[in-house]
């Protein structure tokens, strides 16, 4: 496992922008607008299946070994997901949101496909330095991808993309000269980027101490066992945190908002 937080996030970012070129462009756009070379990352999100070989704990171990601690846990009943978030004592380090799909809640057909994928993973790879940005460790057909997609967009995304950051997140609080998430959104739309409007363009707000928005995922080619298909890859998120009554900024996540953020990789939802 990585011996530094910076090395781990550098690996995650390099992999992420390969299939999410819009994130790199937005990073530059906001950097130019604010005169900043360093856009602060609020958090990343990672996805997995709850099978023992690759469950949430296996992914979390990479962060726990670097001094992260588990803080919150979340349940997304309709999406059949369990999630946790992790923070470092040094809050300049990005937070980490890890979710896992409760495979046993899917149909027998979908479960069989997922177990076939996970069976192809060498258990040793989960502890390797680059596991969290190593992509897929299996062959999957377009037919199996589409079968999963009909039942769980999350399962289909995992089957196609595997282990990598599903999104990075710009910390609006740390932008120079832009104070409001709505101003970030306007700038993105003016530059031609599509935003996820599921549950509104801005999810949450000051009343829940966290406002979030996100682009719709880029499209990228995936090589399936029986051909190439262009499908949604990853997206870029934007988060504005507000102070709690104790004067400290809220560091957690809002499940109702996160539920809508998950829709950023779903081509069937609305965008603007």
Backbone as CSV, one residue per row, in Angstrom:
resi,resn,N_x,N_y,N_z,CA_x,CA_y,CA_z,C_x,C_y,C_z
1,UNK,0.848,-1.196,0.000,0.000,0.000,0.000,0.883,1.245,0.000
2,UNK,0.336,2.339,-0.512,1.110,3.580,-0.616,1.628,4.040,0.742
3,UNK,2.806,4.654,0.730,3.339,5.173,1.987,3.065,6.660,2.154
4,UNK,2.366,7.261,1.184,1.981,8.663,1.363,0.620,8.939,0.741
5,UNK,-0.115,9.831,1.393,-1.440,10.225,0.906,-1.310,10.889,-0.459
6,UNK,-0.289,11.742,-0.601,-0.106,12.455,-1.868,0.101,11.491,-3.030
7,UNK,0.894,10.451,-2.803,1.167,9.486,-3.878,-0.101,8.743,-4.283
8,UNK,-0.910,8.378,-3.297,-2.154,7.665,-3.582,-3.102,8.545,-4.398
9,UNK,-3.287,9.789,-3.967,-4.220,10.665,-4.688,-3.684,11.076,-6.060
10,UNK,-2.359,11.169,-6.185,-1.774,11.471,-7.503,-2.072,10.331,-8.473
11,UNK,-1.963,9.095,-7.997,-2.279,7.944,-8.837,-3.746,7.903,-9.222
12,UNK,-4.605,8.196,-8.253,-6.050,8.221,-8.512,-6.416,9.305,-9.533
13,UNK,-5.815,10.494,-9.378,-6.128,11.617,-10.273,-5.658,11.341,-11.700
14,UNK,-4.446,10.826,-11.839,-3.900,10.544,-13.180,-4.782,9.547,-13.925
15,UNK,-5.260,8.529,-13.213,-6.140,7.532,-13.826,-7.494,8.151,-14.174
16,UNK,-8.004,8.966,-13.262,-9.338,9.571,-13.410,-9.421,10.494,-14.622
17,UNK,-8.421,11.345,-14.817,-8.532,12.317,-15.923,-8.330,11.659,-17.291
18,UNK,-7.773,10.442,-17.305,-7.643,9.728,-18.583,-9.015,9.429,-19.172
19,UNK,-9.986,9.116,-18.305,-11.335,8.797,-18.808,-12.341,9.904,-18.475
20,UNK,-11.853,10.984,-17.859,-12.714,12.127,-17.526,-11.998,13.421,-17.925
21,UNK,-11.745,13.587,-19.243,-10.985,14.770,-19.663,-11.649,16.090,-19.288
22,UNK,-12.977,16.074,-19.135,-13.670,17.315,-18.763,-13.198,17.813,-17.405
23,UNK,-12.847,16.876,-16.498,-12.406,17.283,-15.154,-11.115,18.089,-15.239
24,UNK,-10.227,17.659,-16.105,-8.960,18.384,-16.282,-9.233,19.778,-16.854
25,UNK,-10.174,19.860,-17.802,-10.529,21.159,-18.405,-11.171,22.085,-17.366
26,UNK,-12.050,21.527,-16.536,-12.713,22.324,-15.490,-11.692,22.786,-14.452
27,UNK,-10.786,21.905,-14.118,-9.710,22.228,-13.185,-8.953,23.461,-13.691
28,UNK,-8.650,23.455,-14.993,-7.937,24.593,-15.600,-8.824,25.834,-15.668
29,UNK,-10.098,25.640,-16.009,-11.050,26.755,-16.094,-11.166,27.478,-14.756
30,UNK,-11.346,26.712,-13.679,-11.476,27.319,-12.357,-10.155,27.904,-11.887
31,UNK,-9.072,27.251,-12.262,-7.747,27.774,-11.918,-7.497,29.124,-12.572
32,UNK,-7.867,29.224,-13.852,-7.692,30.493,-14.570,-8.607,31.576,-14.006
33,UNK,-9.829,31.173,-13.631,-10.816,32.148,-13.134,-10.417,32.697,-11.767
34,UNK,-9.701,31.895,-10.995,-9.395,32.290,-9.617,-7.915,32.584,-9.387
35,UNK,-7.107,32.368,-10.438,-5.676,32.594,-10.279,-4.998,31.554,-9.401
36,UNK,-5.612,30.361,-9.321,-5.070,29.292,-8.477,-4.495,28.168,-9.316
37,UNK,-3.354,27.674,-8.921,-2.849,26.459,-9.568,-3.297,25.226,-8.787
38,UNK,-3.621,25.421,-7.513,-4.017,24.283,-6.675,-5.502,24.371,-6.328
39,UNK,-6.289,23.558,-7.009,-7.714,23.450,-6.681,-7.816,22.380,-5.600
40,UNK,-8.404,22.729,-4.461,-8.456,21.791,-3.333,-9.539,20.741,-3.573
41,UNK,-9.176,19.474,-3.370,-10.096,18.359,-3.540,-10.822,18.077,-2.222
42,UNK,-12.153,18.251,-2.217,-12.934,18.001,-0.996,-12.984,16.504,-0.672
43,UNK,-13.311,15.690,-1.682,-13.363,14.243,-1.458,-13.349,13.500,-2.774
44,UNK,-13.054,12.215,-2.677,-13.246,11.313,-3.807,-14.274,10.267,-3.402
45,UNK,-14.801,9.575,-4.404,-15.710,8.457,-4.134,-15.211,7.215,-4.865
46,UNK,-15.327,6.093,-4.194,-14.943,4.800,-4.758,-16.123,3.847,-4.627
47,UNK,-16.197,2.906,-5.559,-17.302,1.949,-5.577,-16.757,0.525,-5.525
48,UNK,-17.553,-0.400,-4.995,-17.173,-1.812,-5.028,-18.406,-2.688,-4.783
49,UNK,-18.159,-3.989,-4.763,-19.193,-4.969,-4.419,-18.957,-5.423,-2.977
50,UNK,-20.009,-5.895,-2.302,-19.836,-6.301,-0.898,-19.368,-7.745,-0.747
51,UNK,-18.865,-8.350,-1.816,-18.307,-9.706,-1.702,-16.998,-9.626,-0.912
52,UNK,-16.726,-10.655,-0.145,-15.629,-10.580,0.825,-14.287,-10.209,0.190
53,UNK,-14.051,-10.700,-1.010,-12.743,-10.484,-1.648,-12.445,-9.007,-1.904
54,UNK,-13.492,-8.225,-2.202,-13.285,-6.823,-2.623,-14.206,-5.853,-1.888
55,UNK,-14.652,-6.215,-0.692,-15.655,-5.375,-0.031,-15.092,-4.019,0.413
56,UNK,-15.975,-3.214,0.941,-15.633,-1.847,1.366,-14.397,-1.844,2.277
57,UNK,-14.325,-2.800,3.172,-13.181,-2.857,4.101,-11.851,-2.988,3.373
58,UNK,-11.842,-3.740,2.262,-10.598,-3.940,1.513,-10.119,-2.612,0.922
59,UNK,-11.067,-1.805,0.444,-10.710,-0.500,-0.112,-10.305,0.462,1.006
60,UNK,-11.073,0.425,2.098,-10.807,1.339,3.216,-9.427,1.116,3.815
61,UNK,-8.942,-0.121,3.786,-7.641,-0.449,4.392,-6.529,0.435,3.850
62,UNK,-6.629,0.807,2.570,-5.597,1.655,1.954,-5.545,3.020,2.635
63,UNK,-6.693,3.521,3.066,-6.749,4.846,3.714,-6.477,4.748,5.208
64,UNK,-6.971,3.683,5.837,-6.728,3.493,7.269,-5.230,3.384,7.539
65,UNK,-4.495,2.755,6.604,-3.051,2.596,6.787,-2.318,3.936,6.702
66,UNK,-3.008,4.949,6.157,-2.410,6.291,6.020,-2.953,7.264,7.067
67,UNK,-3.634,6.725,8.076,-4.093,7.571,9.179,-5.518,8.060,9.083
68,UNK,-6.263,7.599,8.084,-7.681,7.971,7.979,-8.495,7.229,9.041
69,UNK,-9.641,7.808,9.390,-10.560,7.166,10.324,-11.966,7.161,9.735
70,UNK,-12.716,6.096,10.051,-14.104,6.042,9.594,-14.947,7.015,10.408
71,UNK,-15.794,7.786,9.742,-16.609,8.798,10.435,-18.109,8.562,10.303
72,UNK,-18.609,8.413,9.101,-20.060,8.293,8.923,-20.417,7.024,8.172
73,UNK,-21.642,6.520,8.382,-22.101,5.421,7.533,-23.498,5.722,7.011
74,UNK,-23.777,5.189,5.838,-24.950,5.595,5.060,-25.590,4.371,4.414
75,UNK,-26.905,4.467,4.221,-27.653,3.387,3.570,-28.470,3.988,2.429
76,UNK,-28.306,3.424,1.242,-29.090,3.859,0.076,-29.970,2.676,-0.324
77,UNK,-31.153,2.623,0.286,-32.010,1.436,0.146,-32.396,1.164,-1.305
78,UNK,-32.818,2.207,-2.042,-33.304,1.964,-3.407,-32.169,1.541,-4.337
79,UNK,-30.959,1.990,-4.047,-29.812,1.610,-4.881,-29.083,0.382,-4.331
80,UNK,-29.548,-0.118,-3.172,-28.976,-1.330,-2.553,-27.498,-1.135,-2.191
81,UNK,-27.199,0.049,-1.651,-25.812,0.382,-1.330,-25.632,0.649,0.161
82,UNK,-24.472,0.273,0.654,-24.003,0.659,1.981,-22.769,1.518,1.743
83,UNK,-22.602,2.576,2.526,-21.441,3.438,2.317,-20.886,3.930,3.645
84,UNK,-19.619,4.330,3.617,-18.959,4.952,4.767,-18.101,6.100,4.260
85,UNK,-17.863,7.078,5.131,-16.880,8.084,4.741,-15.758,8.127,5.764
86,UNK,-14.605,8.532,5.276,-13.377,8.514,6.061,-12.734,9.891,6.014
87,UNK,-12.155,10.280,7.150,-11.474,11.576,7.234,-10.093,11.382,7.837
88,UNK,-9.216,12.301,7.484,-7.888,12.340,8.091,-7.893,13.441,9.149
89,UNK,-7.095,13.279,10.200,-7.024,14.304,11.258,-6.597,15.649,10.675
90,UNK,-5.741,15.593,9.659,-5.342,16.808,8.932,-6.387,17.037,7.848
91,UNK,-7.296,17.986,8.093,-8.447,18.175,7.191,-8.068,18.763,5.837
92,UNK,-6.783,19.072,5.634,-6.366,19.483,4.282,-6.296,18.268,3.360
93,UNK,-6.309,17.076,3.934,-6.356,15.860,3.112,-7.801,15.583,2.703
94,UNK,-8.015,15.137,1.471,-9.387,14.913,1.006,-10.104,13.849,1.823
95,UNK,-11.407,14.027,1.952,-12.229,12.988,2.555,-12.429,11.880,1.510
96,UNK,-12.862,10.732,1.981,-13.037,9.573,1.100,-14.408,8.963,1.368
97,UNK,-15.174,8.760,0.302,-16.521,8.182,0.395,-16.471,6.845,-0.353
98,UNK,-16.707,5.750,0.352,-16.647,4.425,-0.272,-18.007,3.750,-0.134
99,UNK,-18.530,3.274,-1.250,-19.814,2.562,-1.222,-19.612,1.141,-1.735
100,UNK,-20.520,0.262,-1.311,-20.491,-1.116,-1.810,-21.914,-1.554,-2.128
101,UNK,-22.026,-2.318,-3.201,-23.325,-2.819,-3.653,-23.664,-4.102,-2.895
102,UNK,-24.869,-4.142,-2.324,-25.317,-5.340,-1.616,-25.791,-6.362,-2.667
103,UNK,-24.837,-7.130,-3.134,-25.049,-8.025,-4.283,-26.212,-8.988,-4.037
104,UNK,-26.354,-9.441,-2.795,-27.392,-10.437,-2.483,-28.804,-9.887,-2.659
105,UNK,-28.949,-8.566,-2.810,-30.279,-7.975,-2.999,-30.670,-7.883,-4.480
106,UNK,-29.760,-8.269,-5.369,-30.056,-8.242,-6.806,-30.682,-9.569,-7.239
107,UNK,-31.114,-9.630,-8.495,-31.689,-10.866,-9.030,-30.609,-11.948,-9.113
108,UNK,-31.039,-13.179,-9.209,-30.083,-14.289,-9.334,-29.194,-14.112,-10.561
109,UNK,-29.773,-13.615,-11.636,-29.012,-13.416,-12.875,-27.891,-12.403,-12.665
110,UNK,-28.241,-11.265,-12.064,-27.236,-10.219,-11.827,-26.172,-10.709,-10.847
111,UNK,-26.605,-11.410,-9.803,-25.640,-11.946,-8.833,-24.640,-12.876,-9.511
112,UNK,-25.140,-13.721,-10.403,-24.262,-14.679,-11.088,-23.216,-13.955,-11.936
113,UNK,-23.640,-12.892,-12.610,-22.703,-12.109,-13.431,-21.622,-11.489,-12.547
114,UNK,-22.037,-10.883,-11.440,-21.083,-10.211,-10.548,-20.112,-11.217,-9.935
115,UNK,-20.618,-12.361,-9.504,-19.715,-13.370,-8.913,-18.719,-13.883,-9.953
116,UNK,-19.173,-13.966,-11.211,-18.279,-14.398,-12.302,-17.137,-13.385,-12.484
117,UNK,-17.451,-12.091,-12.316,-16.424,-11.048,-12.432,-15.447,-11.121,-11.265
118,UNK,-16.001,-11.158,-10.054,-15.159,-11.134,-8.847,-14.282,-12.380,-8.770
119,UNK,-14.798,-13.519,-9.278,-14.013,-14.762,-9.257,-12.719,-14.630,-10.065
120,UNK,-12.691,-13.685,-11.014,-11.504,-13.516,-11.861,-10.409,-12.677,-11.188
121,UNK,-10.709,-12.108,-10.014,-9.733,-11.258,-9.320,-8.794,-12.103,-8.469
122,UNK,-7.512,-11.862,-8.601,-6.515,-12.467,-7.722,-6.636,-11.762,-6.365
123,UNK,-6.920,-12.489,-5.281,-7.121,-11.823,-3.982,-5.922,-10.979,-3.551
124,UNK,-4.737,-11.307,-4.064,-3.530,-10.566,-3.675,-3.545,-9.119,-4.185
125,UNK,-4.272,-8.856,-5.268,-4.186,-7.512,-5.876,-4.803,-6.433,-4.996
126,UNK,-5.707,-6.824,-4.101,-6.417,-5.794,-3.324,-5.501,-5.037,-2.373
127,UNK,-4.339,-5.579,-2.066,-3.413,-4.887,-1.160,-2.303,-4.154,-1.913
128,UNK,-2.283,-4.287,-3.232,-1.219,-3.628,-4.000,-1.413,-2.119,-4.033
129,UNK,-0.278,-1.411,-4.134,-0.265,0.058,-4.143,-1.336,0.659,-5.036
130,UNK,-1.429,0.139,-6.259,-2.270,0.799,-7.261,-3.669,0.200,-7.364
131,UNK,-4.065,-0.655,-6.416,-5.350,-1.340,-6.570,-6.504,-0.367,-6.754
132,UNK,-6.499,0.752,-6.013,-7.643,1.670,-6.052,-7.775,2.412,-7.377
133,UNK,-6.766,2.284,-8.247,-6.907,2.864,-9.597,-6.413,1.877,-10.647
134,UNK,-6.754,0.597,-10.430,-6.270,-0.467,-11.316,-7.305,-0.902,-12.351
135,UNK,-8.504,-0.295,-12.301,-9.523,-0.625,-13.306,-10.130,-2.003,-13.088
136,UNK,-10.426,-2.694,-14.183,-11.088,-4.000,-14.093,-10.053,-5.114,-14.034
137,UNK,-10.441,-6.191,-13.395,-9.585,-7.378,-13.294,-10.317,-8.577,-13.887
138,UNK,-11.155,-8.289,-14.875,-12.016,-9.337,-15.430,-12.363,-9.018,-16.879
139,UNK,-12.871,-10.027,-17.538,-13.472,-9.868,-18.859,-14.978,-9.836,-18.661
140,UNK,-15.646,-8.920,-19.371,-17.113,-8.870,-19.280,-17.672,-8.577,-20.661
141,UNK,-18.786,-9.207,-21.001,-19.389,-9.008,-22.325,-20.353,-7.821,-22.301
142,UNK,-20.627,-7.294,-23.497,-21.618,-6.207,-23.590,-22.987,-6.694,-23.112
143,UNK,-23.300,-7.942,-23.397,-24.609,-8.488,-22.989,-24.729,-8.490,-21.467
144,UNK,-23.663,-8.931,-20.790,-23.709,-8.944,-19.323,-23.767,-7.522,-18.770
145,UNK,-23.023,-6.612,-19.387,-23.058,-5.197,-18.976,-24.492,-4.666,-19.079
146,UNK,-25.148,-4.945,-20.201,-26.506,-4.422,-20.420,-27.522,-5.084,-19.490
147,UNK,-27.303,-6.355,-19.168,-28.176,-7.045,-18.202,-28.082,-6.363,-16.841
148,UNK,-26.838,-6.071,-16.421,-26.655,-5.371,-15.147,-27.254,-3.968,-15.201
149,UNK,-27.055,-3.278,-16.324,-27.533,-1.902,-16.472,-29.042,-1.812,-16.301
150,UNK,-29.753,-2.823,-16.774,-31.218,-2.823,-16.674,-31.676,-2.927,-15.211
151,UNK,-30.792,-3.442,-14.364,-31.174,-3.668,-12.964,-30.489,-2.709,-11.988
152,UNK,-29.231,-2.420,-12.235,-28.452,-1.567,-11.334,-27.393,-0.825,-12.130
153,UNK,-27.617,0.474,-12.314,-26.642,1.285,-13.043,-25.281,1.211,-12.362
154,UNK,-25.288,1.149,-11.048,-24.059,1.071,-10.249,-23.295,-0.211,-10.574
155,UNK,-24.011,-1.337,-10.616,-23.366,-2.627,-10.924,-22.762,-2.604,-12.315
156,UNK,-23.500,-2.026,-13.268,-22.997,-1.957,-14.640,-21.742,-1.089,-14.720
157,UNK,-21.761,0.041,-14.008,-20.582,0.926,-13.998,-19.372,0.182,-13.443
158,UNK,-19.560,-0.540,-12.343,-18.457,-1.311,-11.756,-17.954,-2.374,-12.720
159,UNK,-18.869,-3.045,-13.389,-18.474,-4.106,-14.329,-17.617,-3.544,-15.460
160,UNK,-17.959,-2.339,-15.889,-17.250,-1.728,-17.018,-15.945,-1.058,-16.610
161,UNK,-15.944,-0.426,-15.434,-14.809,0.440,-15.061,-13.949,-0.082,-13.916
162,UNK,-14.512,-0.898,-13.052,-13.710,-1.472,-11.976,-13.247,-0.457,-10.954
163,UNK,-12.005,-0.602,-10.536,-11.486,0.143,-9.381,-10.776,1.417,-9.815
164,UNK,-11.397,2.537,-9.478,-10.869,3.863,-9.806,-11.781,4.886,-9.134
165,UNK,-11.318,6.121,-9.051,-12.171,7.168,-8.460,-13.369,7.402,-9.377
166,UNK,-14.549,7.296,-8.811,-15.772,7.577,-9.566,-15.936,9.078,-9.758
167,UNK,-15.464,9.860,-8.795,-15.370,11.313,-8.986,-14.407,11.934,-7.988
168,UNK,-13.856,13.058,-8.382,-13.155,13.987,-7.502,-14.110,15.148,-7.254
169,UNK,-13.790,16.002,-6.301,-14.711,17.070,-5.906,-13.976,18.371,-5.618
170,UNK,-14.333,19.419,-6.329,-13.759,20.737,-6.058,-14.329,21.292,-4.757
171,UNK,-13.466,21.733,-3.852,-13.926,22.415,-2.642,-14.166,23.883,-2.976
172,UNK,-15.443,24.266,-3.054,-15.794,25.651,-3.383,-15.282,26.591,-2.284
173,UNK,-15.267,26.101,-1.044,-14.791,26.930,0.074,-13.349,27.389,-0.114
174,UNK,-12.572,26.634,-0.869,-11.155,26.945,-1.035,-10.838,27.640,-2.358
175,UNK,-11.869,28.053,-3.098,-11.612,28.788,-4.340,-11.362,30.261,-4.023
176,UNK,-10.384,30.843,-4.680,-10.185,32.296,-4.585,-11.233,32.962,-5.456
177,UNK,-11.815,34.018,-5.005,-12.681,34.911,-5.801,-13.998,34.294,-6.294
178,UNK,-14.274,33.046,-5.961,-15.612,32.480,-6.201,-16.095,31.951,-4.855
179,UNK,-17.209,32.494,-4.364,-17.670,32.150,-3.016,-18.857,31.210,-2.996
180,UNK,-19.573,31.138,-4.113,-20.850,30.408,-4.097,-20.870,29.306,-5.149
181,UNK,-21.453,28.173,-4.762,-21.596,27.054,-5.687,-22.391,27.458,-6.924
182,UNK,-23.409,28.293,-6.746,-24.222,28.714,-7.900,-23.374,29.449,-8.941
183,UNK,-22.361,30.198,-8.467,-21.469,30.904,-9.409,-20.571,29.920,-10.152
184,UNK,-20.150,28.878,-9.460,-19.364,27.829,-10.126,-20.219,27.182,-11.214
185,UNK,-21.467,26.842,-10.863,-22.362,26.206,-11.834,-22.567,27.077,-13.063
186,UNK,-22.767,28.386,-12.847,-22.965,29.309,-13.979,-21.744,29.304,-14.890
187,UNK,-20.577,29.351,-14.284,-19.331,29.356,-15.055,-19.193,28.073,-15.883
188,UNK,-19.572,26.945,-15.280,-19.482,25.662,-15.990,-20.458,25.621,-17.168
189,UNK,-21.680,26.061,-16.926,-22.687,26.030,-17.997,-22.303,26.983,-19.128
190,UNK,-21.774,28.149,-18.759,-21.325,29.105,-19.777,-20.229,28.509,-20.657
191,UNK,-19.434,27.614,-20.066,-18.340,26.980,-20.808,-18.790,25.709,-21.525
192,UNK,-20.099,25.399,-21.422,-20.644,24.278,-22.189,-20.685,22.938,-21.478
193,UNK,-20.429,22.926,-20.169,-20.482,21.661,-19.427,-21.915,21.360,-18.988
194,UNK,-22.282,20.081,-19.028,-23.634,19.650,-18.644,-23.657,19.275,-17.171
195,UNK,-24.643,19.798,-16.459,-24.765,19.512,-15.031,-25.864,18.482,-14.770
196,UNK,-25.685,17.730,-13.724,-26.692,16.772,-13.268,-27.814,17.571,-12.576
197,UNK,-29.031,17.467,-13.096,-30.151,18.209,-12.508,-31.108,17.304,-11.732
198,UNK,-30.726,16.050,-11.510,-31.555,15.137,-10.714,-31.636,15.668,-9.282
199,UNK,-32.854,15.984,-8.835,-33.011,16.559,-7.496,-32.600,18.017,-7.437
200,UNK,-32.563,18.673,-8.619,-32.147,20.077,-8.684,-30.669,20.190,-9.028
201,UNK,-30.314,21.336,-9.601,-28.914,21.531,-9.988,-28.006,21.530,-8.763
202,UNK,-28.500,22.141,-7.671,-27.774,22.118,-6.399,-28.526,21.198,-5.445
203,UNK,-27.809,20.198,-4.929,-28.404,19.264,-3.976,-27.995,19.714,-2.578
204,UNK,-28.975,19.758,-1.667,-28.684,20.228,-0.315,-28.586,21.739,-0.278
205,UNK,-27.879,22.263,0.714,-27.756,23.711,0.873,-27.352,24.035,2.296
206,UNK,-27.466,25.309,2.633,-27.006,25.751,3.949,-27.776,25.070,5.089
207,UNK,-29.043,24.725,4.838,-29.868,24.108,5.892,-29.337,22.742,6.324
208,UNK,-28.622,22.038,5.424,-28.016,20.744,5.790,-26.486,20.849,5.844
209,UNK,-25.995,22.104,5.761,-24.556,22.419,5.902,-23.678,21.893,4.774
210,UNK,-24.309,21.435,3.685,-23.534,20.974,2.530,-24.363,21.153,1.268
211,UNK,-23.787,21.872,0.306,-24.402,22.020,-1.015,-23.492,21.340,-2.028
212,UNK,-24.089,20.585,-2.953,-23.306,19.833,-3.935,-23.914,19.964,-5.321
213,UNK,-23.049,19.970,-6.318,-23.499,19.852,-7.698,-22.473,19.002,-8.433
214,UNK,-22.815,18.580,-9.644,-21.860,17.761,-10.392,-22.151,17.847,-11.876
215,UNK,-21.121,17.568,-12.663,-21.311,17.441,-14.098,-21.951,16.083,-14.366
216,UNK,-22.498,15.918,-15.557,-22.848,14.576,-16.007,-21.555,13.913,-16.469
217,UNK,-21.480,12.600,-16.311,-20.254,11.875,-16.636,-19.860,12.054,-18.098
218,UNK,-18.547,12.058,-18.312,-18.015,11.986,-19.674,-18.380,10.625,-20.258
219,UNK,-18.201,10.490,-21.578,-18.311,9.171,-22.212,-16.916,8.735,-22.617
220,UNK,-16.653,7.463,-22.503,-15.364,6.926,-22.919,-15.563,5.504,-23.419
221,UNK,-14.636,5.053,-24.241,-14.726,3.707,-24.809,-14.282,2.655,-23.805
222,UNK,-15.066,1.590,-23.717,-14.694,0.429,-22.909,-14.567,-0.766,-23.852
223,UNK,-13.485,-1.506,-23.686,-13.294,-2.713,-24.481,-13.900,-3.889,-23.726
224,UNK,-15.051,-4.318,-24.190,-15.696,-5.497,-23.623,-15.141,-6.742,-24.323
225,UNK,-15.489,-7.914,-23.827,-14.936,-9.145,-24.412,-15.396,-9.329,-25.852
226,UNK,-16.494,-8.657,-26.227,-17.049,-8.844,-27.577,-17.204,-7.513,-28.311
227,UNK,-16.304,-6.582,-28.053,-16.356,-5.325,-28.801,-16.239,-4.103,-27.926
228,UNK,-16.205,-2.940,-28.577,-16.006,-1.672,-27.870,-17.318,-0.901,-27.824
229,UNK,-17.596,-0.288,-26.673,-18.817,0.495,-26.490,-18.438,1.777,-25.773
230,UNK,-19.016,2.904,-26.210,-18.792,4.170,-25.516,-19.892,4.343,-24.470
231,UNK,-19.500,4.476,-23.218,-20.466,4.542,-22.112,-20.056,5.631,-21.118
232,UNK,-20.943,6.014,-20.176,-20.566,7.026,-19.181,-19.381,6.563,-18.336
233,UNK,-18.428,7.470,-18.121,-17.248,7.118,-17.325,-17.358,7.738,-15.932
234,UNK,-16.735,8.904,-15.725,-16.733,9.541,-14.408,-17.165,10.991,-14.540
235,UNK,-17.394,11.638,-13.399,-17.859,13.025,-13.402,-17.062,13.831,-12.398
236,UNK,-17.308,15.142,-12.380,-16.618,16.044,-11.457,-17.683,16.656,-10.557
237,UNK,-17.398,16.697,-9.277,-18.365,17.225,-8.319,-17.836,18.528,-7.709
238,UNK,-18.747,19.297,-7.140,-18.409,20.591,-6.525,-19.151,20.662,-5.201
239,UNK,-18.431,20.988,-4.141,-19.040,20.967,-2.808,-18.760,22.261,-2.066
240,UNK,-19.803,22.797,-1.447,-19.671,23.974,-0.590,-20.142,23.570,0.802
241,UNK,-19.262,23.711,1.783,-19.575,23.333,3.152,-19.885,24.569,3.991
242,UNK,-20.811,24.387,4.932,-21.233,25.489,5.801,-20.898,25.154,7.256
243,UNK,-20.861,26.196,8.068,-20.482,26.009,9.467,-21.635,25.455,10.302
244,UNK,-21.268,24.591,11.237,-22.203,24.085,12.240,-22.351,25.130,13.345
245,UNK,-23.251,24.871,14.277,-23.472,25.827,15.366,-22.224,26.037,16.229
246,UNK,-21.291,25.058,16.203,-20.054,25.202,16.991,-18.979,26.012,16.264
247,UNK,-19.342,26.511,15.048,-18.395,27.342,14.303,-17.446,26.569,13.413
248,UNK,-17.515,25.230,13.468,-16.663,24.416,12.603,-17.440,23.981,11.369
249,UNK,-16.710,23.804,10.269,-17.366,23.380,9.035,-17.813,21.919,9.130
250,UNK,-19.002,21.662,8.612,-19.525,20.296,8.536,-18.620,19.467,7.630
251,UNK,-18.242,18.273,8.071,-17.323,17.436,7.297,-17.977,16.182,6.730
252,UNK,-19.241,15.968,7.059,-19.899,14.732,6.634,-20.555,14.821,5.271
253,UNK,-21.467,13.910,5.026,-22.193,13.837,3.762,-23.683,13.740,4.045
254,UNK,-24.499,14.141,3.087,-25.957,14.129,3.236,-26.500,13.048,2.300
255,UNK,-27.054,12.001,2.893,-27.458,10.831,2.100,-28.431,11.198,0.981
256,UNK,-29.399,12.076,1.260,-30.399,12.437,0.240,-29.734,13.105,-0.965
257,UNK,-28.707,13.895,-0.716,-27.981,14.559,-1.808,-27.089,13.563,-2.544
258,UNK,-26.388,12.738,-1.776,-25.492,11.747,-2.388,-26.269,10.814,-3.303
259,UNK,-27.509,10.496,-2.906,-28.349,9.617,-3.715,-28.536,10.190,-5.118
260,UNK,-28.686,11.507,-5.208,-28.870,12.167,-6.513,-27.539,12.317,-7.253
261,UNK,-26.440,12.492,-6.494,-25.115,12.595,-7.123,-24.778,11.292,-7.853
262,UNK,-25.209,10.155,-7.282,-24.971,8.857,-7.943,-25.525,8.857,-9.374
263,UNK,-26.553,9.674,-9.614,-27.197,9.696,-10.940,-26.311,10.326,-12.020
264,UNK,-25.169,10.883,-11.639,-24.312,11.568,-12.610,-23.723,10.625,-13.660
265,UNK,-23.699,9.315,-13.353,-23.206,8.354,-14.345,-24.351,7.656,-15.071
266,UNK,-25.574,8.111,-14.836,-26.750,7.460,-15.404,-27.262,8.278,-16.593
267,UNK,-27.150,7.724,-17.786,-27.543,8.477,-18.992,-29.037,8.703,-19.087
268,UNK,-29.807,8.031,-18.242,-31.268,8.167,-18.334,-31.830,9.301,-17.482
269,UNK,-30.973,10.045,-16.791,-31.508,11.141,-15.972,-31.300,12.468,-16.669
270,UNK,-31.974,13.472,-16.135,-31.949,14.789,-16.765,-30.622,15.488,-16.550
271,UNK,-30.292,16.329,-17.496,-29.084,17.171,-17.370,-29.403,18.519,-17.969
272,UNK,-28.621,19.531,-17.624,-28.842,20.854,-18.224,-27.515,21.372,-18.757
